Structures are given as C-alpha cells and as structure tokens.
CSV table of C-alpha atoms in Angstrom, one decimal:
chain,number,residue,atom,x,y,z
R,1,SER,CA,25.4,15.9,-21.6
R,2,THR,CA,22.2,14.2,-20.4
R,3,LEU,CA,19.8,13.9,-17.5
R,4,ASN,CA,20.9,11.1,-15.0
R,5,GLN,CA,18.7,11.7,-12.0
R,6,SER,CA,16.4,14.4,-11.8
R,7,ILE,CA,15.2,18.0,-12.0
R,8,GLU,CA,14.8,20.2,-8.9
R,9,PHE,CA,13.0,23.3,-8.5
R,10,ASN,CA,14.5,24.4,-5.0
R,11,ASN,CA,12.6,26.9,-3.0
R,12,ILE,CA,12.3,29.0,-6.2
R,13,GLY,CA,11.0,32.9,-6.1
R,14,PHE,CA,10.5,34.8,-8.8
R,15,TYR,CA,9.5,38.3,-9.4
R,16,TYR,CA,9.9,41.2,-11.7
R,17,ASP,CA,9.9,43.5,-8.7
R,18,LYS,CA,9.6,42.9,-5.1
R,19,ASP,CA,6.0,44.0,-5.1
R,20,HIS,CA,4.7,41.7,-7.6
R,21,THR,CA,5.7,38.3,-6.6
R,22,ILE,CA,4.9,35.5,-9.3
R,23,LEU,CA,6.0,32.6,-7.4
R,24,LYS,CA,7.3,32.1,-4.1
R,25,ASN,CA,8.8,29.2,-2.3
R,26,PHE,CA,8.2,26.8,-5.1
R,27,SER,CA,9.7,23.4,-4.8
R,28,LEU,CA,9.2,20.4,-7.2
R,29,SER,CA,11.2,17.4,-8.1
R,30,ILE,CA,10.9,15.6,-11.4
R,31,PRO,CA,12.6,12.5,-11.7
R,32,LYS,CA,14.4,11.2,-14.9
R,33,GLY,CA,11.7,9.6,-17.3
R,34,LYS,CA,8.5,10.9,-15.3
R,35,THR,CA,5.9,13.3,-16.5
R,36,VAL,CA,4.9,16.0,-14.4
R,37,ALA,CA,1.7,18.0,-15.4
R,38,LEU,CA,1.2,21.7,-14.0
R,39,VAL,CA,-2.4,22.6,-13.9
R,40,GLY,CA,-4.2,25.8,-12.6
R,41,GLN,CA,-5.9,28.9,-14.0
R,42,SER,CA,-4.3,31.6,-16.2
R,43,GLY,CA,-1.9,33.7,-14.0
R,44,SER,CA,-1.1,30.8,-11.6
R,45,GLY,CA,2.4,30.6,-12.4
R,46,LYS,CA,2.5,27.4,-14.7
R,47,THR,CA,4.1,29.2,-17.8
R,48,THR,CA,6.8,30.9,-15.4
R,49,ILE,CA,7.8,27.7,-14.1
R,50,ALA,CA,8.4,26.4,-17.7
R,51,ASN,CA,10.4,29.6,-18.8
R,52,LEU,CA,12.6,29.2,-15.9
R,53,LEU,CA,13.6,25.7,-16.7
R,54,ALA,CA,14.1,26.7,-20.4
R,55,ARG,CA,16.3,29.5,-18.6
R,56,PHE,CA,14.2,32.4,-20.7
R,57,TYR,CA,14.5,34.0,-17.2
R,58,ASP,CA,16.5,33.1,-14.2
R,59,VAL,CA,15.1,32.8,-10.7
R,60,SER,CA,15.0,35.6,-8.2
R,61,GLU,CA,15.5,33.2,-5.4
R,62,GLY,CA,16.2,29.7,-4.8
R,63,GLU,CA,17.9,27.3,-7.5
R,64,VAL,CA,17.0,25.0,-10.3
R,65,LEU,CA,19.2,22.2,-10.3
R,66,ILE,CA,19.9,19.2,-13.1
R,67,ASP,CA,21.5,16.3,-11.5
R,68,GLY,CA,22.5,18.4,-8.4
R,69,THR,CA,24.0,21.1,-10.7
R,70,ASN,CA,22.5,24.5,-10.7
R,71,ILE,CA,21.6,25.5,-14.2
R,72,LYS,CA,23.2,28.9,-13.8
R,73,ASN,CA,26.3,27.2,-13.8
R,74,LEU,CA,26.2,25.5,-17.2
R,75,LYS,CA,26.7,27.0,-20.4
R,76,LEU,CA,23.5,28.2,-21.9
R,77,LYS,CA,24.0,26.7,-25.3
R,78,GLU,CA,24.9,23.4,-23.8
R,79,TYR,CA,22.2,23.3,-21.3
R,80,ARG,CA,19.5,24.2,-24.2
R,81,GLN,CA,20.7,21.1,-26.0
R,82,LEU,CA,19.0,19.0,-23.3
R,83,LEU,CA,15.7,20.6,-23.6
R,84,GLY,CA,13.1,20.2,-26.3
R,85,MET,CA,10.0,22.8,-26.3
R,86,VAL,CA,6.7,22.5,-28.0
R,87,THR,CA,4.6,25.6,-27.2
R,88,GLN,CA,1.3,27.1,-28.4
R,89,GLU,CA,3.2,29.3,-30.7
R,90,SER,CA,5.4,27.1,-33.0
R,91,VAL,CA,8.4,29.0,-34.2
R,92,LEU,CA,8.8,28.5,-38.1
R,93,PHE,CA,10.7,29.9,-40.4
R,94,ASN,CA,10.1,31.0,-44.2
R,95,ASP,CA,11.7,28.0,-45.6
R,96,SER,CA,10.9,24.3,-46.6
R,97,VAL,CA,9.2,22.1,-44.0
R,98,TYR,CA,12.1,19.8,-44.3
R,99,ASN,CA,14.4,22.7,-43.2
R,100,ASN,CA,12.0,23.4,-40.3
R,101,ILE,CA,12.3,19.8,-39.0
R,102,LEU,CA,15.8,19.7,-39.6
R,103,MET,CA,16.6,22.4,-37.2
R,104,GLY,CA,16.0,19.7,-34.4
R,105,LYS,CA,19.1,18.3,-35.6
R,106,PRO,CA,21.0,19.7,-38.2
R,107,ASP,CA,23.1,16.6,-39.1
R,108,ALA,CA,20.2,14.2,-39.5
R,109,THR,CA,19.6,12.1,-42.5
R,110,ARG,CA,16.4,12.5,-44.5
R,111,GLU,CA,15.3,9.2,-43.3
R,112,GLU,CA,15.6,10.6,-39.7
R,113,VAL,CA,13.6,13.6,-40.6
R,114,ILE,CA,10.8,11.3,-42.2
R,115,ALA,CA,10.8,9.0,-39.4
R,116,ALA,CA,10.3,12.0,-36.8
R,117,ALA,CA,7.5,13.5,-38.9
R,118,LYS,CA,5.9,10.0,-38.8
R,119,ILE,CA,6.1,10.2,-35.2
R,120,ALA,CA,4.6,13.4,-35.2
R,121,ASN,CA,1.6,12.5,-37.4
R,122,ALA,CA,3.0,14.9,-39.9
R,123,ASP,CA,4.2,12.8,-42.6
R,124,SER,CA,0.9,12.2,-44.4
R,125,PHE,CA,-0.1,15.8,-44.7
R,126,ILE,CA,3.7,17.0,-45.7
R,127,SER,CA,3.5,14.3,-48.5
R,128,ASN,CA,0.6,15.7,-49.9
R,129,LEU,CA,1.9,19.2,-50.2
R,130,PRO,CA,2.6,20.4,-53.8
R,131,GLU,CA,6.3,19.9,-53.2
R,132,GLY,CA,6.3,17.3,-50.4
R,133,TYR,CA,8.8,18.0,-47.6
R,134,ASP,CA,10.7,20.5,-50.0
R,135,SER,CA,7.3,22.8,-50.0
R,136,ASN,CA,7.7,26.1,-48.5
R,137,ILE,CA,5.7,27.0,-45.6
R,138,GLY,CA,5.6,30.9,-45.8
R,139,ASP,CA,6.4,33.4,-43.2
R,140,ASP,CA,5.9,32.2,-39.9
R,141,GLY,CA,4.4,28.7,-41.4
R,142,GLY,CA,1.7,30.8,-42.8
R,143,LYS,CA,0.6,28.3,-45.4
R,144,LEU,CA,0.1,25.7,-42.9
R,145,SER,CA,-2.8,25.3,-40.8
R,146,GLY,CA,-2.6,25.6,-36.8
R,147,GLY,CA,-2.7,21.8,-36.3
R,148,GLN,CA,0.1,21.4,-39.3
R,149,LYS,CA,2.1,24.0,-37.6
R,150,GLN,CA,2.1,22.2,-34.3
R,151,ARG,CA,3.2,18.9,-35.7
R,152,VAL,CA,6.0,20.5,-37.8
R,153,SER,CA,7.3,21.9,-34.5
R,154,ILE,CA,6.7,18.2,-32.6
R,155,ALA,CA,8.5,16.7,-35.7
R,156,ARG,CA,11.3,18.9,-34.8
R,157,ALA,CA,11.6,18.2,-31.0
R,158,VAL,CA,11.1,14.6,-32.0
R,159,LEU,CA,14.3,14.8,-34.1
R,160,LYS,CA,16.2,16.7,-31.6
R,161,ASN,CA,15.3,13.6,-29.4
R,162,PRO,CA,16.1,15.5,-26.1
R,163,PRO,CA,16.3,14.1,-22.7
R,164,ILE,CA,13.9,17.0,-21.3
R,165,MET,CA,10.7,18.0,-22.9
R,166,ILE,CA,8.7,21.2,-21.7
R,167,LEU,CA,5.3,21.3,-23.4
R,168,ASP,CA,2.5,23.9,-23.3
R,169,GLU,CA,-0.1,21.7,-25.1
R,170,ALA,CA,-2.7,24.5,-25.6
R,171,THR,CA,-4.4,23.5,-28.7
R,172,SER,CA,-7.4,25.8,-28.3
R,173,ALA,CA,-6.7,27.0,-32.0
R,174,LEU,CA,-7.2,23.3,-33.2
R,175,ASP,CA,-10.2,21.6,-34.7
R,176,THR,CA,-11.0,18.4,-33.3
R,177,GLU,CA,-9.4,16.2,-35.8
R,178,SER,CA,-6.3,18.0,-35.9
R,179,GLU,CA,-6.3,18.1,-31.9
R,180,ARG,CA,-6.5,14.2,-32.0
R,181,PHE,CA,-3.4,13.9,-34.2
R,182,VAL,CA,-1.5,16.6,-32.3
R,183,GLN,CA,-2.6,14.8,-28.9
R,184,ASP,CA,-1.4,11.5,-30.1
R,185,ALA,CA,1.8,12.7,-31.3
R,186,LEU,CA,2.7,14.6,-28.2
R,187,GLU,CA,1.9,11.2,-26.1
R,188,LYS,CA,4.2,9.3,-28.3
R,189,MET,CA,7.0,11.7,-27.8
R,190,MET,CA,6.5,12.1,-24.1
R,191,GLU,CA,7.0,8.2,-23.4
R,192,ASN,CA,9.8,7.6,-21.4
R,193,ARG,CA,11.0,10.9,-21.3
R,194,THR,CA,11.5,13.4,-18.6
R,195,SER,CA,8.6,16.0,-19.4
R,196,LEU,CA,7.4,19.0,-17.5
R,197,VAL,CA,3.7,19.8,-19.1
R,198,ILE,CA,1.5,22.7,-18.7
R,199,ALA,CA,-1.7,20.5,-19.4
R,200,HIS,CA,-4.9,21.7,-20.6
R,201,ARG,CA,-6.6,18.4,-21.3
R,202,LEU,CA,-7.7,15.8,-19.0
R,203,SER,CA,-6.3,13.0,-21.0
R,204,THR,CA,-2.7,14.3,-20.8
R,205,ILE,CA,-3.3,15.1,-16.9
R,206,GLN,CA,-4.6,11.8,-16.2
R,207,LYS,CA,-1.5,10.1,-17.9
R,208,ALA,CA,1.0,12.3,-15.9
R,209,ASP,CA,3.0,10.6,-13.1
R,210,TRP,CA,2.4,13.5,-10.9
R,211,ILE,CA,0.1,16.5,-10.8
R,212,VAL,CA,0.8,20.1,-9.4
R,213,VAL,CA,-2.2,22.2,-8.9
R,214,MET,CA,-1.2,26.0,-8.9
R,215,GLU,CA,-2.8,29.0,-7.8
R,216,LYS,CA,-1.4,32.3,-7.7
R,217,GLY,CA,2.3,31.1,-7.8
R,218,ASP,CA,1.7,28.5,-5.1
R,219,ILE,CA,1.2,25.0,-5.1
R,220,VAL,CA,-2.0,24.3,-3.6
R,221,GLU,CA,-2.3,20.6,-4.3
R,222,GLN,CA,-0.2,17.9,-5.6
R,223,GLY,CA,-0.3,14.0,-6.1
R,224,THR,CA,-1.6,11.5,-8.6
R,225,HIS,CA,-4.8,11.8,-10.5
R,226,HIS,CA,-6.3,9.1,-8.3
R,227,ASP,CA,-5.2,10.7,-5.1
R,228,LEU,CA,-6.1,14.2,-6.0
R,229,ILE,CA,-9.8,13.1,-7.0
R,230,VAL,CA,-10.3,11.2,-3.9
R,231,LYS,CA,-9.2,14.2,-2.0
R,232,ARG,CA,-12.1,16.2,-3.3
R,233,GLY,CA,-10.4,19.5,-3.2
R,234,VAL,CA,-9.2,22.2,-6.0
R,235,TYR,CA,-8.5,19.5,-8.4
R,236,HIS,CA,-11.6,17.7,-8.1
R,237,LYS,CA,-13.3,20.6,-8.8
R,238,LEU,CA,-11.2,21.5,-11.8
R,239,VAL,CA,-12.1,18.1,-13.2
R,240,GLU,CA,-15.9,18.6,-12.7
R,241,LEU,CA,-15.9,21.7,-14.5
R,242,GLN,CA,-13.4,20.7,-16.9
R,243,ASN,CA,-11.6,23.9,-16.3
R,244,PHE,CA,-8.1,23.8,-16.4
R,245,ASP,CA,-7.0,27.1,-17.7
C-alpha cells in the first residue's frame, strides 16, 4: 500500500480524560510529497499529533484519514509499513550496526544497506568502526555517540523508504558537527516525501511547504515561512527569539 493523495486530520480531539484536553478541533491536510512542520512550545500538542499519526494512540474525536480512509480501519501492521519514524530516542538493539539498519527492510541486500548509510551520512563513521558494519553497537547503541545513533536510525528509515515520514528532529544532544551531518541526512531523506516534522531548527522550518504554529493544542497560525513572517504574529516572534521549543 502507498499514499496517493493526502493525509487528513479531520477535526481531531484527544484527551486522556475529559478535564485534560490535549488537542481540540485540530484539522490539517498534508498533500502527498509535501513537508509540514509543527512548531510551538513544549506542551503545545506537536508530539501528540505525531503519535496519533503513528497510531501509538487513537483519537478521542474526529478522524485521521489516509487517501480518505480512516486509519482505524487499516490493519495496524500494514499501516505502519507506510511510515518511517526518526525520533529523539533512537530505538537501537544490542546487535551489529548492519542488523540495526537492516530492520528497515529485512530482505535488503548489503549494497542497499550501505547505500542507505551513505544517504544518512553514516557510512564513513561505520567504516571506521573496528569491525565496520559488523561492529556491535552495545546495549541501546551505547557504544555510539548521540549523532551516530541518530544517523543509524535515519539509515534504517532511508532503507525502509516509506511514503510517509514522521520526524522529531530534536538534536539538542548533538554537537555542532554531528548536527550538521544529521541535518543534511534528514533533508536528503525528506526530499519528495510526505513528511510531518516536529521542527526545532529554523533551517528545517523554512524549507517546509507549510508551517503550523501550535499553542496548548490549538493551531494559532499557519502558512508559509514568508507569509507568517510578514504577518508579524506568534511565528515572527518565535523566529526573532529562535525559540521553537
């Protein structure tokens, strides 16, 4: 299965209990091939949107549609095949780098794994490991640095080559050099792909096709970078303060 038209969040509401609404009346359309960036302070609901799209939770109200089909009606396993995720917490296993990347597409060839690692700016550091791609990365990737772990999970997502990418590009844990490598890898991966990005960096946000500014579960502004700057509202202030989280 694939994505032919769009992802629609149709009047979404989400709460753990009625008194603590996290999202209300949230609607958003992500056309195929476009990148939508969610920005806003912590607690604004950005991560919840990503988790609802990934179906880690189901919506309390409204519906999430893929090409017009409610995702609750799709088999979870098949639906997840459509998605790639790169989050702050890379989920890595005590195994070789190679097998960690291979999880993205278990029947991939070695050439495909290496090609994915190259796109993720990971091939050079992997090649320098004691046993290259066959090096064990330790419990939870403990033998790798933060930036290296991120790039292994990006390589995995590139190998999977899903039609939809969900990205939390927080790189607070990275030094400037690995941040550049990771940033570049993410940009390469998002080209021509339908992406929902929780964006923390102005460079990513500016490149998005559409920007959604959130506060306490509501959309307060949305538009292109240019339009939102001209508007001189919430987004303009965030840019001036460089405060996207």
